């Protein structure tokens, strides 16, 4: 193949196991490749059938999301007495609506004074109108509960499946097994299912961003999902499946804890919310700052170098993993800061990406400007982060 030099190490003799067929050209090789697709074997690179199945799986997950939200998450929300109504509708005003839609959603002090004279309204009343108008476009607590419930269920399922699958594999206990026989390692049905489900879910998340709750970090999360899809696809195409499963399972570990904290927050169980978030913080930091560098990076950088040696895609793959570690350090800082506030203040700080603004005093204190500091929230609001953390989610403190 033209690009095979960048995908695989120079050696072509497997250290163990039977070699797979990469690019069958004649009928004899095609029959041999077909035989290798029996259970316990597999082909190493993605093909058209896999791509078609991936599109179908993404569509099925999206439909499952809708059905789950309607028939499971929403009835559960009603049992927990979570409100279905959104924010209060604002008083109609053509002049303010024109400013809101055409000029700015956060008028400064000078514009507020001008509107006050034009409408003969108090400045505080105009501030309250703009705050309620911004809240009017935001989703209800019920909608956010259904979204978090779906993610909690999937994250818990995929983590349980990944842990159960890896528990029976030798490379969980000895990471050097990730590189023995590489790249001629069989694609087993369990490996295929794990990769297929993870990739389909992230594709579904990528497209559902345009219909789900709109966040202020929309583009950051969009890039995050693209990066996750790229890393999973890259490791699949290069047959780095064994170490890829370790990375995916490690990153899936804290996600369901965070969604559990958000669910407790929406249900007004503040103590459960704070407890889940503190546990999430501990798991996130331990997996990202300790297990990931000393376990994952150790095997991808040093053990792989010793067993198979470096080659072009080796440098790219490890470069991406090192960049990911840098992001882990940045995100851990913000998470620890929120967890510290939760312990000191007794409640988790606010994530200002999509939560409803709660009082006119917040805007009064900022003189009509968009507030910079996160403020404490009650059990009625979101708990501070979502399943994929980003440093842009929190504004700097003064």
Short mmCIF file of C-alpha atoms in Angstrom, two decimals:
data_model
loop_
_atom_site.label_atom_id
_atom_site.label_comp_id
_atom_site.label_asym_id
_atom_site.label_seq_id
_atom_site.Cartn_x
_atom_site.Cartn_y
_atom_site.Cartn_z
CA UNK A 1 0.00 0.00 0.00
CA UNK A 2 1.12 3.55 -0.73
CA UNK A 3 0.84 4.81 2.87
CA UNK A 4 1.79 1.60 4.64
CA UNK A 5 5.23 3.00 5.47
CA UNK A 6 3.67 5.61 7.78
CA UNK A 7 1.18 3.25 9.41
CA UNK A 8 3.30 0.33 10.59
CA UNK A 9 6.81 -0.49 11.77
CA UNK A 10 9.35 -1.68 9.19
CA UNK A 11 9.43 -5.29 10.33
CA UNK A 12 6.91 -7.57 8.60
CA UNK A 13 7.53 -10.77 10.54
CA UNK A 14 5.13 -11.13 13.49
CA UNK A 15 6.54 -11.96 16.87
CA UNK A 16 3.59 -14.18 17.66
CA UNK A 17 0.33 -15.21 16.09
CA UNK A 18 -0.64 -15.53 12.46
CA UNK A 19 -0.22 -12.53 10.13
CA UNK A 20 -3.35 -10.84 8.82
CA UNK A 21 -4.05 -9.86 5.24
CA UNK A 22 -3.75 -6.13 4.60
CA UNK A 23 -4.68 -5.44 1.01
CA UNK A 24 -5.75 -8.58 -0.88
CA UNK A 25 -5.43 -8.12 -4.62
CA UNK A 26 -6.15 -11.48 -6.23
CA UNK A 27 -8.86 -14.06 -5.58
CA UNK A 28 -6.58 -16.32 -3.56
CA UNK A 29 -5.66 -13.54 -1.14
CA UNK A 30 -9.29 -12.40 -0.88
CA UNK A 31 -10.38 -15.91 0.11
CA UNK A 32 -7.60 -15.98 2.69
CA UNK A 33 -8.70 -12.64 4.06
CA UNK A 34 -12.28 -13.87 4.24
CA UNK A 35 -11.18 -16.87 6.29
CA UNK A 36 -9.45 -14.55 8.75
CA UNK A 37 -12.77 -12.86 9.51
CA UNK A 38 -13.90 -15.85 11.54
CA UNK A 39 -14.45 -15.37 15.29
CA UNK A 40 -11.18 -14.84 17.07
CA UNK A 41 -9.53 -13.33 14.00
CA UNK A 42 -10.22 -10.28 11.89
CA UNK A 43 -8.90 -7.79 9.40
CA UNK A 44 -6.72 -4.97 10.60
CA UNK A 45 -7.93 -1.96 8.67
CA UNK A 46 -11.35 -0.35 8.26
CA UNK A 47 -13.30 -1.23 5.14
CA UNK A 48 -16.47 -0.07 3.44
CA UNK A 49 -18.61 -2.50 5.42
CA UNK A 50 -17.29 -1.05 8.67
CA UNK A 51 -18.03 2.51 7.51
CA UNK A 52 -21.58 1.59 6.51
CA UNK A 53 -22.11 -0.14 9.83
CA UNK A 54 -20.75 2.90 11.64
CA UNK A 55 -23.22 5.22 9.95
CA UNK A 56 -26.05 2.84 10.82
CA UNK A 57 -24.84 2.53 14.42
CA UNK A 58 -24.65 6.30 14.82
CA UNK A 59 -28.21 6.67 13.54
CA UNK A 60 -29.44 3.94 15.87
CA UNK A 61 -27.75 5.53 18.89
CA UNK A 62 -29.35 8.88 18.04
CA UNK A 63 -32.79 7.23 17.88
CA UNK A 64 -32.09 5.36 21.12
CA UNK A 65 -31.28 8.71 22.72
CA UNK A 66 -34.66 10.13 21.72
CA UNK A 67 -36.60 7.05 22.83
CA UNK A 68 -34.71 6.81 26.12
CA UNK A 69 -35.34 10.47 26.92
CA UNK A 70 -39.04 10.19 26.20
CA UNK A 71 -39.96 6.86 27.79
CA UNK A 72 -37.42 6.47 30.61
CA UNK A 73 -35.69 9.72 31.57
CA UNK A 74 -38.76 11.96 31.41
CA UNK A 75 -41.03 9.68 33.55
CA UNK A 76 -38.21 9.41 36.09
CA UNK A 77 -37.92 13.19 36.16
CA UNK A 78 -41.62 13.50 36.91
CA UNK A 79 -41.24 11.04 39.78
CA UNK A 80 -38.47 13.25 41.17
CA UNK A 81 -40.73 16.30 40.69
CA UNK A 82 -38.40 18.06 38.31
CA UNK A 83 -40.11 21.01 36.69
CA UNK A 84 -41.01 20.74 33.03
CA UNK A 85 -41.65 24.43 32.48
CA UNK A 86 -38.85 26.65 31.29
CA UNK A 87 -37.98 30.16 32.43
CA UNK A 88 -40.71 32.79 32.70
CA UNK A 89 -41.68 34.53 29.47
CA UNK A 90 -40.50 38.11 29.20
CA UNK A 91 -42.80 41.10 28.79
CA UNK A 92 -43.01 41.92 25.04
CA UNK A 93 -41.20 45.11 24.05
CA UNK A 94 -40.33 45.86 20.42
CA UNK A 95 -37.47 48.27 21.16
CA UNK A 96 -35.68 46.01 23.63
CA UNK A 97 -36.27 42.98 21.42
CA UNK A 98 -34.63 44.77 18.49
CA UNK A 99 -31.60 45.63 20.64
CA UNK A 100 -31.43 42.06 21.93
CA UNK A 101 -31.59 40.38 18.52
CA UNK A 102 -29.69 42.90 16.40
CA UNK A 103 -27.15 44.68 18.65
CA UNK A 104 -26.25 42.97 21.92
CA UNK A 105 -27.60 40.62 24.54
CA UNK A 106 -25.46 42.27 27.23
CA UNK A 107 -25.95 46.08 26.97
CA UNK A 108 -23.37 48.25 28.68
CA UNK A 109 -24.12 51.05 31.13
CA UNK A 110 -24.28 53.76 28.46
CA UNK A 111 -26.79 51.86 26.35
CA UNK A 112 -28.86 51.03 29.43
CA UNK A 113 -29.08 54.74 30.30
CA UNK A 114 -30.22 55.55 26.76
CA UNK A 115 -32.88 52.85 26.79
CA UNK A 116 -34.00 54.01 30.21
CA UNK A 117 -34.65 57.54 28.89
CA UNK A 118 -36.27 56.26 25.72
CA UNK A 119 -38.69 53.90 27.48
CA UNK A 120 -39.00 55.81 30.74
CA UNK A 121 -38.00 52.65 32.61
CA UNK A 122 -35.61 52.23 35.49
CA UNK A 123 -32.20 50.81 34.60
CA UNK A 124 -32.73 47.85 36.92
CA UNK A 125 -35.99 47.01 35.17
CA UNK A 126 -34.21 46.98 31.78
CA UNK A 127 -31.45 44.81 33.21
CA UNK A 128 -34.07 42.40 34.52
CA UNK A 129 -35.75 42.32 31.09
CA UNK A 130 -32.50 41.39 29.32
CA UNK A 131 -31.71 38.75 31.93
CA UNK A 132 -35.15 37.15 31.57
CA UNK A 133 -34.90 37.37 27.78
CA UNK A 134 -31.59 35.48 27.83
CA UNK A 135 -33.04 32.86 30.14
CA UNK A 136 -36.08 32.49 27.91
CA UNK A 137 -33.99 30.79 25.20
CA UNK A 138 -32.40 28.35 27.61
CA UNK A 139 -33.65 24.79 28.19
CA UNK A 140 -35.69 23.73 31.16
CA UNK A 141 -34.34 21.62 33.99
CA UNK A 142 -36.32 18.68 32.60
CA UNK A 143 -34.51 18.89 29.27
CA UNK A 144 -31.10 19.02 30.94
CA UNK A 145 -32.05 16.13 33.23
CA UNK A 146 -32.99 13.94 30.25
CA UNK A 147 -29.73 14.72 28.48
CA UNK A 148 -27.64 13.94 31.57
CA UNK A 149 -29.65 10.78 32.23
CA UNK A 150 -28.87 9.47 28.75
CA UNK A 151 -25.18 10.22 29.10
CA UNK A 152 -25.04 8.72 32.58
CA UNK A 153 -26.60 5.50 31.31
CA UNK A 154 -24.27 5.21 28.32
CA UNK A 155 -21.11 6.12 30.24
CA UNK A 156 -21.93 3.60 32.96
CA UNK A 157 -22.65 0.92 30.35
CA UNK A 158 -19.54 1.50 28.23
CA UNK A 159 -17.29 1.68 31.29
CA UNK A 160 -18.74 -1.56 32.67
CA UNK A 161 -18.42 -3.27 29.30
CA UNK A 162 -14.85 -2.05 28.82
CA UNK A 163 -13.77 -3.11 32.29
CA UNK A 164 -15.41 -6.53 31.93
CA UNK A 165 -13.77 -7.02 28.52
CA UNK A 166 -10.31 -5.88 29.60
CA UNK A 167 -10.42 -7.97 32.77
CA UNK A 168 -10.05 -11.06 30.61
CA UNK A 169 -7.24 -9.73 28.43
CA UNK A 170 -3.52 -10.17 29.12
CA UNK A 171 -2.59 -6.58 28.20
CA UNK A 172 -4.55 -5.16 31.15
CA UNK A 173 -2.14 -6.87 33.52
CA UNK A 174 0.97 -6.64 31.36
CA UNK A 175 1.00 -3.64 29.01
CA UNK A 176 3.91 -5.09 27.05
CA UNK A 177 1.34 -7.46 25.54
CA UNK A 178 0.01 -4.44 23.62
CA UNK A 179 3.08 -4.60 21.37
CA UNK A 180 3.93 -8.27 21.05
CA UNK A 181 3.10 -9.30 17.49
CA UNK A 182 2.24 -5.77 16.42
CA UNK A 183 0.89 -4.96 13.87
CA UNK A 184 -0.30 -8.52 13.20
CA UNK A 185 -2.77 -8.72 16.08
CA UNK A 186 -6.27 -10.18 15.53
CA UNK A 187 -9.36 -8.03 15.76
CA UNK A 188 -11.64 -10.06 18.02
CA UNK A 189 -15.41 -9.53 18.19
CA UNK A 190 -15.07 -7.95 21.65
CA UNK A 191 -12.49 -5.46 20.44
CA UNK A 192 -14.57 -4.64 17.40
CA UNK A 193 -17.72 -4.05 19.47
CA UNK A 194 -15.87 -1.83 21.94
CA UNK A 195 -14.37 0.38 19.25
CA UNK A 196 -17.53 0.44 17.18
CA UNK A 197 -19.71 1.55 20.12
CA UNK A 198 -17.30 4.25 21.30
CA UNK A 199 -16.84 5.69 17.82
CA UNK A 200 -20.57 5.64 17.03
CA UNK A 201 -21.35 7.40 20.31
CA UNK A 202 -18.89 10.21 19.69
CA UNK A 203 -20.22 10.65 16.17
CA UNK A 204 -23.74 10.86 17.59
CA UNK A 205 -22.53 13.45 20.13
CA UNK A 206 -20.91 15.44 17.35
CA UNK A 207 -24.16 15.74 15.42
CA UNK A 208 -26.45 16.06 18.46
CA UNK A 209 -24.57 19.21 19.52
CA UNK A 210 -26.65 21.07 16.97
CA UNK A 211 -29.95 19.92 18.54
CA UNK A 212 -29.10 19.44 22.23
CA UNK A 213 -28.57 22.12 24.86
CA UNK A 214 -26.56 25.00 23.44
CA UNK A 215 -23.45 25.70 25.51
CA UNK A 216 -21.12 28.68 25.46
CA UNK A 217 -18.24 26.26 24.83
CA UNK A 218 -19.95 24.84 21.74
CA UNK A 219 -16.92 25.16 19.47
CA UNK A 220 -14.53 23.86 22.12
CA UNK A 221 -16.64 20.75 22.56
CA UNK A 222 -17.02 20.41 18.81
CA UNK A 223 -13.24 20.35 18.44
CA UNK A 224 -13.02 17.94 21.40
CA UNK A 225 -15.40 15.48 19.73
CA UNK A 226 -13.48 15.76 16.46
CA UNK A 227 -10.23 15.04 18.29
CA UNK A 228 -11.74 12.04 20.09
CA UNK A 229 -13.08 10.64 16.82
CA UNK A 230 -9.72 11.24 15.16
CA UNK A 231 -7.75 9.46 17.91
CA UNK A 232 -10.09 6.46 17.99
CA UNK A 233 -10.11 6.18 14.19
CA UNK A 234 -6.32 6.60 14.01
CA UNK A 235 -5.66 3.85 16.56
CA UNK A 236 -8.15 1.57 14.78
CA UNK A 237 -6.63 2.14 11.35
CA UNK A 238 -3.13 1.51 12.74
CA UNK A 239 -4.26 -1.56 14.66
CA UNK A 240 -3.22 -0.01 17.99
CA UNK A 241 -6.34 -1.60 19.38
CA UNK A 242 -4.99 -3.02 22.60
CA UNK A 243 -3.52 0.17 23.97
CA UNK A 244 -6.52 2.01 22.52
CA UNK A 245 -8.90 0.01 24.72
CA UNK A 246 -6.82 0.89 27.79
CA UNK A 247 -6.99 4.59 26.93
CA UNK A 248 -10.74 4.53 26.28
CA UNK A 249 -11.57 2.65 29.48
CA UNK A 250 -9.36 4.96 31.53
CA UNK A 251 -11.06 8.06 30.14
CA UNK A 252 -14.53 6.57 30.62
CA UNK A 253 -13.94 5.99 34.33
CA UNK A 254 -15.01 9.36 35.81
CA UNK A 255 -17.66 10.36 33.25
CA UNK A 256 -20.66 8.61 34.80
CA UNK A 257 -19.77 10.08 38.21
CA UNK A 258 -20.00 13.59 36.82
CA UNK A 259 -23.36 12.89 35.17
CA UNK A 260 -24.59 11.41 38.47
CA UNK A 261 -23.63 14.67 40.20
CA UNK A 262 -25.58 16.66 37.62
CA UNK A 263 -28.63 14.41 38.01
CA UNK A 264 -28.54 14.88 41.78
CA UNK A 265 -28.26 18.61 41.25
CA UNK A 266 -31.32 18.76 38.99
CA UNK A 267 -33.25 16.65 41.53
CA UNK A 268 -32.25 19.15 44.29
CA UNK A 269 -30.17 16.62 46.22
CA UNK A 270 -27.37 19.07 46.94
CA UNK A 271 -25.39 16.87 49.33
CA UNK A 272 -25.44 13.98 46.87
CA UNK A 273 -24.40 16.37 44.11
CA UNK A 274 -21.44 17.71 46.10
CA UNK A 275 -20.41 14.22 47.18
CA UNK A 276 -20.51 12.83 43.63
CA UNK A 277 -18.55 15.79 42.33
CA UNK A 278 -15.83 15.43 44.95
CA UNK A 279 -15.54 11.71 44.15
CA UNK A 280 -15.47 12.57 40.44
CA UNK A 281 -12.68 15.07 41.07
CA UNK A 282 -10.60 12.49 42.94
CA UNK A 283 -11.11 9.86 40.22
CA UNK A 284 -10.42 12.34 37.42
CA UNK A 285 -7.18 13.59 38.94
CA UNK A 286 -5.94 10.10 39.85
CA UNK A 287 -6.64 8.66 36.40
CA UNK A 288 -5.39 11.68 34.40
CA UNK A 289 -2.38 12.78 36.44
CA UNK A 290 -1.12 9.45 37.80
CA UNK A 291 -2.44 6.36 36.02
CA UNK A 292 -2.39 7.87 32.51
CA UNK A 293 1.24 9.11 32.49
CA UNK A 294 2.78 6.27 34.52
CA UNK A 295 0.80 3.47 32.86
CA UNK A 296 -0.38 4.55 29.40
CA UNK A 297 2.42 6.91 28.36
CA UNK A 298 4.98 4.53 29.83
CA UNK A 299 3.90 1.73 27.51
CA UNK A 300 3.35 3.91 24.40
CA UNK A 301 6.65 5.77 24.77
CA UNK A 302 9.10 3.31 26.29
CA UNK A 303 7.79 -0.26 26.08
CA UNK A 304 6.72 0.15 22.45
CA UNK A 305 10.11 1.70 21.61
CA UNK A 306 11.85 -1.29 23.15
CA UNK A 307 9.69 -3.95 21.46
CA UNK A 308 8.85 -2.57 18.00
CA UNK A 309 10.90 0.63 17.75
CA UNK A 310 9.73 4.03 16.46
CA UNK A 311 8.19 4.61 13.03
CA UNK A 312 6.36 7.60 11.48
CA UNK A 313 2.89 7.06 12.96
CA UNK A 314 4.49 6.17 16.32
CA UNK A 315 5.69 9.77 16.63
CA UNK A 316 2.29 11.17 15.66
CA UNK A 317 0.37 8.90 18.01
CA UNK A 318 2.58 9.65 21.01
CA UNK A 319 2.65 13.35 20.19
CA UNK A 320 -1.15 13.43 20.41
CA UNK A 321 -1.09 11.50 23.69
CA UNK A 322 1.41 13.95 25.20
CA UNK A 323 -0.77 16.90 24.15
CA UNK A 324 -3.69 15.13 25.78
CA UNK A 325 -1.68 14.89 29.00
CA UNK A 326 -1.11 18.65 28.93
CA UNK A 327 -4.86 19.17 28.62
CA UNK A 328 -5.36 16.80 31.55
CA UNK A 329 -3.20 19.03 33.74
CA UNK A 330 -5.13 22.16 32.75
CA UNK A 331 -8.53 20.55 33.28
CA UNK A 332 -7.48 19.04 36.61
CA UNK A 333 -6.62 22.52 37.87
CA UNK A 334 -10.10 23.84 37.15
CA UNK A 335 -11.79 20.75 38.57
CA UNK A 336 -9.78 20.92 41.79
CA UNK A 337 -10.63 24.58 42.14
CA UNK A 338 -14.36 23.83 41.91
CA UNK A 339 -14.04 20.84 44.25
CA UNK A 340 -12.22 23.02 46.79
CA UNK A 341 -15.03 25.59 46.66
CA UNK A 342 -17.55 22.78 47.10
CA UNK A 343 -15.80 21.66 50.28
CA UNK A 344 -15.32 25.17 51.68
CA UNK A 345 -18.66 26.70 50.76
CA UNK A 346 -20.73 23.55 51.05
CA UNK A 347 -21.94 23.69 47.45
CA UNK A 348 -20.54 23.34 43.95
CA UNK A 349 -19.82 26.51 41.99
CA UNK A 350 -21.75 27.43 38.92
CA UNK A 351 -20.92 26.50 35.35
CA UNK A 352 -21.82 29.65 33.45
CA UNK A 353 -22.10 27.99 30.05
CA UNK A 354 -25.84 27.36 30.05
CA UNK A 355 -27.32 27.90 33.49
CA UNK A 356 -30.15 30.30 34.16
CA UNK A 357 -29.18 33.63 35.69
CA UNK A 358 -30.87 33.89 39.02
CA UNK A 359 -31.12 37.46 40.26
CA UNK A 360 -30.98 41.02 39.10
CA UNK A 361 -28.30 41.74 41.67
CA UNK A 362 -25.86 39.69 39.59
CA UNK A 363 -26.17 42.15 36.74
CA UNK A 364 -26.46 45.20 38.95
CA UNK A 365 -23.09 44.38 40.45
CA UNK A 366 -21.52 44.22 36.99
CA UNK A 367 -22.99 47.57 35.86
CA UNK A 368 -24.80 45.99 32.98
CA UNK A 369 -21.79 44.00 31.87
CA UNK A 370 -21.65 40.26 31.54
CA UNK A 371 -20.66 38.83 34.93
CA UNK A 372 -17.10 37.50 35.15
CA UNK A 373 -17.06 35.46 38.34
CA UNK A 374 -18.87 32.17 38.85
CA UNK A 375 -21.33 32.34 41.72
CA UNK A 376 -22.55 29.67 44.13
CA UNK A 377 -25.71 27.91 43.12
CA UNK A 378 -28.49 26.12 44.88
CA UNK A 379 -29.58 22.57 44.20
CA UNK A 380 -31.81 23.77 41.38
CA UNK A 381 -28.92 24.52 39.03
CA UNK A 382 -26.25 22.64 37.22
CA UNK A 383 -23.25 21.52 39.21
CA UNK A 384 -20.30 23.05 37.51
CA UNK A 385 -19.06 20.94 34.60
CA UNK A 386 -20.21 18.48 32.02
CA UNK A 387 -18.99 15.16 30.69
CA UNK A 388 -16.19 16.76 28.70
CA UNK A 389 -14.40 19.48 30.60
CA UNK A 390 -12.85 22.47 29.02
CA UNK A 391 -10.90 25.32 30.57
CA UNK A 392 -12.99 27.88 28.74
CA UNK A 393 -15.99 26.85 30.80
CA UNK A 394 -14.88 28.87 33.79
CA UNK A 395 -14.22 32.57 33.82
CA UNK A 396 -11.26 33.97 35.78
CA UNK A 397 -11.80 35.30 39.22
CA UNK A 398 -10.92 38.85 40.13
#
